[in-house]
Amino acid sequence: MSDLTTLVKRAAEDAGFDVCGIAPAMDAPELQRFPEWIAAGHAGEMKYLEARDEQGDLKRASLARVAPWARSVIVCAINYNTAHPYSTQVHDPSRGWISRYAWSREDYHDAALRRLQNVEAVLRQLVPAELQPTLTTRSYVDTGPIVERVCAKYAGVGWIGKNTCLINQKKGSWLFLGVILTSLDLAPDMPAPDRCGTCTRCIEACPTDAFLGPYQLDANKCIAYLTIEKRGTIPEDLRAEMGHHVFGCDICQDVCPWNRKAPASTAPEFQPRPGLVNPALAWLAEMSEEDFRQIFRGSPIRRTKRSGLRRNAAIAMGNSGNREFLPILDKLVADEDESVSESAHWAKNRVSSKM
């Protein structure tokens, strides 16, 4: 089905994807380490990663277990980079940092899935009539029990870097991934070779030492996890190293040499919403519930909730050393949300100690 593979890749390009590859539907060696990672507690509170089947086995540890009918995986990637500074290039003590992927005007799940479903529709149209009755396809953008970046590696889309992100030689790592599982036997691509070499910049740059070693991440220490997934209070010993981050973290990608010349996306929905690039901390900390709903409607930032965003802003204020934040922190100390109040108290003491 080499002709069909070519047409599918053309459909992906027409849909706006920057890279497309085909991987065999197999249980890759990387998936064998997933149960150990979960058992060690490195997933933190992300219980959705621990989804199990009726036999009690982890779904993400076996593609064959999740979709025994699948024969091929179509992996599509779209660049979301924009022509704005990296987090390592901005140092305004009155402002925080929201991860690059969350600036967009539309939630990437929706933007990528819409394109992916266009590719899936073309695929179904291209399949010969005699194969239609047995054809099965499923599209996912971070919505299924699938480790997309592992599929992407074997589809030749990129390699998994030492920071556990997928890296493409020409596009860098600012990529959203989507996969289409299909019962068709499509011609697979060659796996992408690992081009990290001896570089360890990502590991060395991580402020919280979240990497256990190359290709090994302890989510419990990852700033992205702490600011997005972690509920309640953040461990005090990690707060100072969170710097100005209020939602996600880009540091390990910012310092990656493969991102030095990463192209900017042309997709309009990935352009930043007003105020989200290096946002004012005071604005975030004092945001009302209604403002939060309005400003972040259709945004992945809703995942951390208003409580989490204000908690993170308070910690960033503490790390800024900016005395102008003390009146705001005084208000937050009296906040009815315990995680916000406790974080503001810590931040106030931290700012005061620097005076």
Short mmCIF file of C-alpha atoms in Angstrom, two decimals:
data_model
loop_
_atom_site.label_atom_id
_atom_site.label_comp_id
_atom_site.label_asym_id
_atom_site.label_seq_id
_atom_site.Cartn_x
_atom_site.Cartn_y
_atom_site.Cartn_z
CA MET A 1 0.00 0.00 0.00
CA SER A 2 2.82 2.37 -0.79
CA ASP A 3 0.57 4.50 -3.01
CA LEU A 4 -1.96 4.84 -0.19
CA THR A 5 0.82 5.84 2.19
CA THR A 6 1.94 8.58 -0.19
CA LEU A 7 -1.61 9.89 -0.50
CA VAL A 8 -2.11 9.90 3.27
CA LYS A 9 1.05 11.94 3.75
CA ARG A 10 -0.13 14.36 1.10
CA ALA A 11 -3.45 14.66 2.93
CA ALA A 12 -1.58 15.44 6.14
CA GLU A 13 0.35 18.19 4.39
CA ASP A 14 -2.88 19.58 2.92
CA ALA A 15 -4.41 19.58 6.40
CA GLY A 16 -1.59 21.80 7.66
CA PHE A 17 0.68 19.28 9.36
CA ASP A 18 4.42 19.86 9.05
CA VAL A 19 5.54 16.23 9.35
CA CYS A 20 3.83 12.88 8.81
CA GLY A 21 5.15 9.35 9.16
CA ILE A 22 3.91 5.77 9.45
CA ALA A 23 4.83 3.41 12.26
CA PRO A 24 3.94 -0.26 12.64
CA ALA A 25 1.42 -0.89 15.41
CA MET A 26 3.73 -2.70 17.80
CA ASP A 27 4.74 -2.79 21.42
CA ALA A 28 7.93 -0.76 21.23
CA PRO A 29 10.77 -1.43 23.70
CA GLU A 30 10.23 1.99 25.30
CA LEU A 31 6.79 0.90 26.50
CA GLN A 32 8.28 -1.93 28.53
CA ARG A 33 9.75 0.63 30.92
CA PHE A 34 6.44 2.35 31.52
CA PRO A 35 5.18 0.03 34.32
CA GLU A 36 8.45 0.53 36.22
CA TRP A 37 8.12 4.30 35.88
CA ILE A 38 4.57 4.19 37.23
CA ALA A 39 5.50 1.79 40.05
CA ALA A 40 8.30 4.12 41.14
CA GLY A 41 5.78 6.93 41.60
CA HIS A 42 7.36 9.14 38.95
CA ALA A 43 3.94 10.03 37.48
CA GLY A 44 3.01 11.97 40.61
CA GLU A 45 -0.73 12.59 40.89
CA MET A 46 -1.44 12.00 37.18
CA LYS A 47 -3.71 9.03 37.79
CA TYR A 48 -4.95 9.00 34.19
CA LEU A 49 -1.56 7.59 33.22
CA GLU A 50 -2.36 4.56 35.38
CA ALA A 51 -5.45 3.53 33.39
CA ARG A 52 -5.73 -0.26 33.34
CA ASP A 53 -7.66 -2.85 31.37
CA GLU A 54 -9.96 -5.53 32.78
CA GLN A 55 -6.94 -7.71 33.57
CA GLY A 56 -5.36 -4.92 35.60
CA ASP A 57 -2.57 -4.21 33.09
CA LEU A 58 -1.52 -0.66 32.27
CA LYS A 59 -3.08 0.37 28.97
CA ARG A 60 -0.23 2.68 27.96
CA ALA A 61 2.28 -0.13 28.34
CA SER A 62 0.94 -1.98 25.30
CA LEU A 63 -0.51 -0.63 22.07
CA ALA A 64 -1.55 -4.17 21.13
CA ARG A 65 -3.57 -4.37 24.34
CA VAL A 66 -5.35 -1.09 23.65
CA ALA A 67 -6.05 -1.68 19.95
CA PRO A 68 -5.45 -5.32 18.96
CA TRP A 69 -7.00 -4.58 15.56
CA ALA A 70 -4.46 -1.86 14.68
CA ARG A 71 -1.76 -2.61 12.13
CA SER A 72 -0.35 0.86 11.46
CA VAL A 73 -0.10 4.23 13.21
CA ILE A 74 -0.17 7.42 11.18
CA VAL A 75 1.67 10.10 13.17
CA CYS A 76 1.19 13.76 12.30
CA ALA A 77 3.08 16.69 13.82
CA ILE A 78 2.42 20.42 13.64
CA ASN A 79 4.76 23.19 14.68
CA TYR A 80 3.46 25.62 17.33
CA ASN A 81 6.55 27.78 17.76
CA THR A 82 6.09 31.55 17.43
CA ALA A 83 8.52 34.40 16.88
CA HIS A 84 8.74 35.40 20.54
CA PRO A 85 11.59 35.19 23.07
CA TYR A 86 12.30 32.03 25.05
CA SER A 87 11.73 31.90 28.81
CA THR A 88 15.49 31.96 29.34
CA GLN A 89 15.69 35.34 27.59
CA VAL A 90 13.22 37.32 29.71
CA HIS A 91 13.92 38.49 33.27
CA ASP A 92 11.32 41.12 34.18
CA PRO A 93 10.64 40.66 37.94
CA SER A 94 7.06 41.87 37.55
CA ARG A 95 6.15 39.19 35.02
CA GLY A 96 5.67 35.43 34.92
CA TRP A 97 5.98 32.73 32.28
CA ILE A 98 3.31 30.64 30.60
CA SER A 99 4.55 27.71 28.55
CA ARG A 100 4.73 28.34 24.83
CA TYR A 101 2.18 25.67 23.95
CA ALA A 102 -0.52 27.37 26.06
CA TRP A 103 -0.38 30.83 24.43
CA SER A 104 -2.54 29.76 21.51
CA ARG A 105 -5.90 31.20 20.53
CA GLU A 106 -7.34 27.69 20.36
CA ASP A 107 -6.65 24.67 22.54
CA TYR A 108 -4.14 22.52 20.66
CA HIS A 109 -6.25 19.42 21.27
CA ASP A 110 -9.03 20.92 19.16
CA ALA A 111 -6.78 22.51 16.54
CA ALA A 112 -4.74 19.36 15.93
CA LEU A 113 -7.68 16.96 16.16
CA ARG A 114 -9.64 18.92 13.56
CA ARG A 115 -6.77 18.55 11.12
CA LEU A 116 -6.24 14.92 12.07
CA GLN A 117 -9.87 14.07 11.41
CA ASN A 118 -9.52 15.59 7.96
CA VAL A 119 -6.67 13.19 7.27
CA GLU A 120 -8.69 10.30 8.67
CA ALA A 121 -11.62 11.20 6.38
CA VAL A 122 -9.36 11.24 3.32
CA LEU A 123 -7.88 7.90 4.32
CA ARG A 124 -11.32 6.33 4.56
CA GLN A 125 -12.23 7.69 1.13
CA LEU A 126 -9.05 6.31 -0.44
CA VAL A 127 -9.48 2.76 0.81
CA PRO A 128 -10.73 0.33 -1.87
CA ALA A 129 -14.37 -0.74 -1.59
CA GLU A 130 -13.48 -4.35 -0.82
CA LEU A 131 -11.58 -3.26 2.33
CA GLN A 132 -14.19 -0.82 3.61
CA PRO A 133 -16.23 -3.37 5.64
CA THR A 134 -13.22 -4.31 7.80
CA LEU A 135 -11.62 -0.85 8.00
CA THR A 136 -11.17 0.58 11.48
CA THR A 137 -9.58 3.94 12.35
CA ARG A 138 -9.25 6.02 15.53
CA SER A 139 -7.79 9.52 15.94
CA TYR A 140 -6.16 10.80 19.13
CA VAL A 141 -4.51 14.01 20.31
CA ASP A 142 -3.51 13.34 23.92
CA THR A 143 -6.93 11.78 24.43
CA GLY A 144 -6.20 8.05 24.38
CA PRO A 145 -4.02 5.58 26.30
CA ILE A 146 -1.23 5.94 23.76
CA VAL A 147 2.34 7.23 24.18
CA GLU A 148 2.38 9.35 21.04
CA ARG A 149 6.06 10.26 21.07
CA VAL A 150 7.04 6.57 20.99
CA CYS A 151 4.88 6.07 17.92
CA ALA A 152 6.41 9.24 16.45
CA LYS A 153 9.91 7.86 16.89
CA TYR A 154 9.12 4.71 14.95
CA ALA A 155 7.28 6.73 12.31
CA GLY A 156 10.48 8.67 11.64
CA VAL A 157 8.91 11.96 12.78
CA GLY A 158 11.68 12.57 15.31
CA TRP A 159 13.69 11.07 18.11
CA ILE A 160 12.96 11.14 21.84
CA GLY A 161 15.48 13.53 23.37
CA LYS A 162 17.18 13.31 26.72
CA ASN A 163 14.50 15.68 28.03
CA THR A 164 11.88 13.09 26.95
CA CYS A 165 10.47 15.48 24.29
CA LEU A 166 10.24 14.52 20.64
CA ILE A 167 12.79 16.36 18.49
CA ASN A 168 12.68 16.74 14.73
CA GLN A 169 15.94 17.56 12.98
CA LYS A 170 14.43 20.40 10.93
CA LYS A 171 11.54 21.59 13.10
CA GLY A 172 12.97 21.25 16.59
CA SER A 173 10.76 20.13 19.47
CA TRP A 174 7.92 22.66 19.41
CA LEU A 175 5.54 20.07 17.99
CA PHE A 176 1.99 18.95 18.72
CA LEU A 177 1.43 15.28 17.89
CA GLY A 178 -1.66 13.46 16.70
CA VAL A 179 -2.04 9.79 15.79
CA ILE A 180 -4.45 7.78 13.68
CA LEU A 181 -4.62 4.09 14.47
CA THR A 182 -5.72 2.03 11.50
CA SER A 183 -6.36 -1.60 10.68
CA LEU A 184 -4.56 -1.10 7.35
CA ASP A 185 -1.05 -2.38 6.74
CA LEU A 186 0.63 0.78 5.48
CA ALA A 187 4.26 1.00 4.39
CA PRO A 188 6.19 2.07 7.52
CA ASP A 189 8.96 4.66 7.72
CA MET A 190 12.34 4.08 9.30
CA PRO A 191 12.72 5.08 12.97
CA ALA A 192 14.40 8.44 13.50
CA PRO A 193 18.02 8.19 14.71
CA ASP A 194 18.89 9.75 18.07
CA ARG A 195 20.87 12.93 17.40
CA CYS A 196 21.32 14.18 20.97
CA GLY A 197 24.87 12.90 20.99
CA THR A 198 26.82 13.83 24.12
CA CYS A 199 24.75 16.98 24.75
CA THR A 200 23.21 17.25 28.24
CA ARG A 201 22.15 20.91 28.20
CA CYS A 202 18.52 20.06 28.99
CA ILE A 203 19.45 17.98 32.04
CA GLU A 204 21.88 20.58 33.36
CA ALA A 205 19.44 23.48 32.84
CA CYS A 206 16.53 21.97 34.82
CA PRO A 207 16.24 24.11 37.99
CA THR A 208 14.52 21.40 40.03
CA ASP A 209 16.70 18.46 38.94
CA ALA A 210 13.66 16.65 37.54
CA PHE A 211 15.77 14.37 35.36
CA LEU A 212 16.92 11.15 36.97
CA GLY A 213 19.28 10.78 34.01
CA PRO A 214 19.10 10.96 30.21
CA TYR A 215 15.58 10.07 28.97
CA GLN A 216 14.30 9.69 32.56
CA LEU A 217 11.93 12.22 34.10
CA ASP A 218 10.54 12.33 37.63
CA ALA A 219 7.33 14.31 37.12
CA ASN A 220 7.13 15.08 40.83
CA LYS A 221 9.96 17.58 40.40
CA CYS A 222 9.05 18.90 36.95
CA ILE A 223 7.93 22.55 36.95
CA ALA A 224 5.37 21.77 34.25
CA TYR A 225 3.81 19.11 36.48
CA LEU A 226 3.98 21.29 39.60
CA THR A 227 2.28 24.26 37.97
CA ILE A 228 -0.36 22.35 35.98
CA GLU A 229 -1.13 18.92 37.41
CA LYS A 230 -0.25 19.28 41.10
CA ARG A 231 -3.24 20.11 43.25
CA GLY A 232 -3.07 21.83 46.62
CA THR A 233 0.22 23.18 47.91
CA ILE A 234 3.53 22.73 46.13
CA PRO A 235 6.41 21.21 48.16
CA GLU A 236 8.27 24.10 49.77
CA ASP A 237 11.73 22.82 48.84
CA LEU A 238 10.88 23.15 45.13
CA ARG A 239 9.29 26.61 45.13
CA ALA A 240 12.41 28.75 44.96
CA GLU A 241 13.61 26.91 41.85
CA MET A 242 10.30 27.45 40.04
CA GLY A 243 11.38 31.00 39.27
CA HIS A 244 8.78 32.98 37.33
CA HIS A 245 6.86 29.99 35.94
CA VAL A 246 3.09 30.09 36.44
CA PHE A 247 1.93 27.51 33.88
CA GLY A 248 4.25 24.89 32.43
CA CYS A 249 7.95 25.15 31.73
CA ASP A 250 9.98 25.43 28.52
CA ILE A 251 13.54 25.54 29.89
CA CYS A 252 14.69 22.11 28.72
CA GLN A 253 13.46 22.96 25.23
CA ASP A 254 14.68 26.57 25.29
CA VAL A 255 18.27 25.43 25.78
CA CYS A 256 18.11 22.59 23.23
CA PRO A 257 20.49 23.28 20.30
CA TRP A 258 17.94 21.82 17.89
CA ASN A 259 15.60 24.70 18.74
CA ARG A 260 18.10 27.45 17.92
CA LYS A 261 16.76 27.72 14.39
CA ALA A 262 13.29 26.31 14.98
CA PRO A 263 10.90 27.85 12.43
CA ALA A 264 7.85 29.84 13.50
CA SER A 265 4.41 28.37 12.85
CA THR A 266 2.19 29.87 10.18
CA ALA A 267 -0.99 28.47 11.76
CA PRO A 268 -3.10 31.43 12.97
CA GLU A 269 -4.63 29.52 15.89
CA PHE A 270 -1.20 29.05 17.47
CA GLN A 271 -0.49 32.78 17.64
CA PRO A 272 -0.54 34.08 21.23
CA ARG A 273 -3.61 35.47 22.92
CA PRO A 274 -3.12 39.05 24.20
CA GLY A 275 -1.17 39.24 27.44
CA LEU A 276 -0.07 35.61 27.67
CA VAL A 277 3.54 36.06 26.57
CA ASN A 278 5.42 36.92 29.76
CA PRO A 279 2.21 37.97 31.57
CA ALA A 280 2.00 40.46 34.44
CA LEU A 281 1.98 38.58 37.74
CA ALA A 282 -0.31 41.12 39.42
CA TRP A 283 -2.88 40.59 36.68
CA LEU A 284 -2.85 36.82 37.19
CA ALA A 285 -2.88 36.96 40.99
CA GLU A 286 -5.86 39.31 41.20
CA MET A 287 -7.89 37.69 38.42
CA SER A 288 -11.53 37.08 39.28
CA GLU A 289 -13.30 33.81 38.60
CA GLU A 290 -15.32 35.43 35.82
CA ASP A 291 -12.20 36.94 34.22
CA PHE A 292 -10.49 33.55 34.39
CA ARG A 293 -13.39 31.89 32.58
CA GLN A 294 -13.58 34.59 29.93
CA ILE A 295 -9.86 35.01 29.25
CA PHE A 296 -9.02 31.31 29.18
CA ARG A 297 -12.11 29.94 27.47
CA GLY A 298 -10.92 27.18 25.13
CA SER A 299 -7.40 27.35 26.56
CA PRO A 300 -5.33 24.53 28.10
CA ILE A 301 -4.64 26.93 30.99
CA ARG A 302 -8.06 26.05 32.36
CA ARG A 303 -6.51 22.75 33.44
CA THR A 304 -4.72 24.32 36.38
CA LYS A 305 -7.91 26.18 37.44
CA ARG A 306 -7.97 29.71 38.84
CA SER A 307 -6.80 28.39 42.19
CA GLY A 308 -3.67 26.82 40.73
CA LEU A 309 -2.85 29.85 38.57
CA ARG A 310 -3.08 32.26 41.53
CA ARG A 311 -1.07 29.88 43.72
CA ASN A 312 1.64 29.77 41.05
CA ALA A 313 1.56 33.55 40.61
CA ALA A 314 2.07 34.01 44.35
CA ILE A 315 5.13 31.74 44.30
CA ALA A 316 6.53 33.59 41.29
CA MET A 317 6.03 36.87 43.17
CA GLY A 318 8.01 35.47 46.06
CA ASN A 319 10.83 34.44 43.75
CA SER A 320 10.87 37.86 42.07
CA GLY A 321 12.07 39.66 45.19
CA ASN A 322 9.89 42.56 44.01
CA ARG A 323 8.70 44.60 47.06
CA GLU A 324 5.88 46.11 45.00
CA PHE A 325 4.07 42.77 45.30
CA LEU A 326 3.79 42.94 49.11
CA PRO A 327 0.33 44.64 49.15
CA ILE A 328 -1.04 42.00 46.77
CA LEU A 329 0.54 39.21 48.78
CA ASP A 330 -1.06 40.63 51.95
CA LYS A 331 -4.45 40.24 50.27
CA LEU A 332 -3.66 36.74 49.08
CA VAL A 333 -2.57 35.64 52.55
CA ALA A 334 -6.18 36.23 53.62
CA ASP A 335 -7.58 34.31 50.64
CA GLU A 336 -10.11 31.59 51.40
CA ASP A 337 -8.23 29.15 49.16
CA GLU A 338 -5.72 27.42 51.42
CA SER A 339 -3.15 26.73 48.70
CA VAL A 340 -3.22 30.38 47.59
CA SER A 341 -3.06 31.69 51.15
CA GLU A 342 -0.19 29.41 52.20
CA SER A 343 1.80 30.15 49.03
CA ALA A 344 1.30 33.89 49.49
CA HIS A 345 2.50 33.66 53.09
CA TRP A 346 5.65 31.87 51.93
CA ALA A 347 6.14 34.42 49.14
CA LYS A 348 5.70 37.38 51.49
CA ASN A 349 8.37 36.02 53.84
CA ARG A 350 10.69 35.38 50.89
CA VAL A 351 10.34 38.92 49.54
CA SER A 352 10.72 40.42 53.00
CA SER A 353 13.89 38.43 53.63
CA LYS A 354 15.48 39.99 50.56
CA MET A 355 14.79 43.57 51.66
#
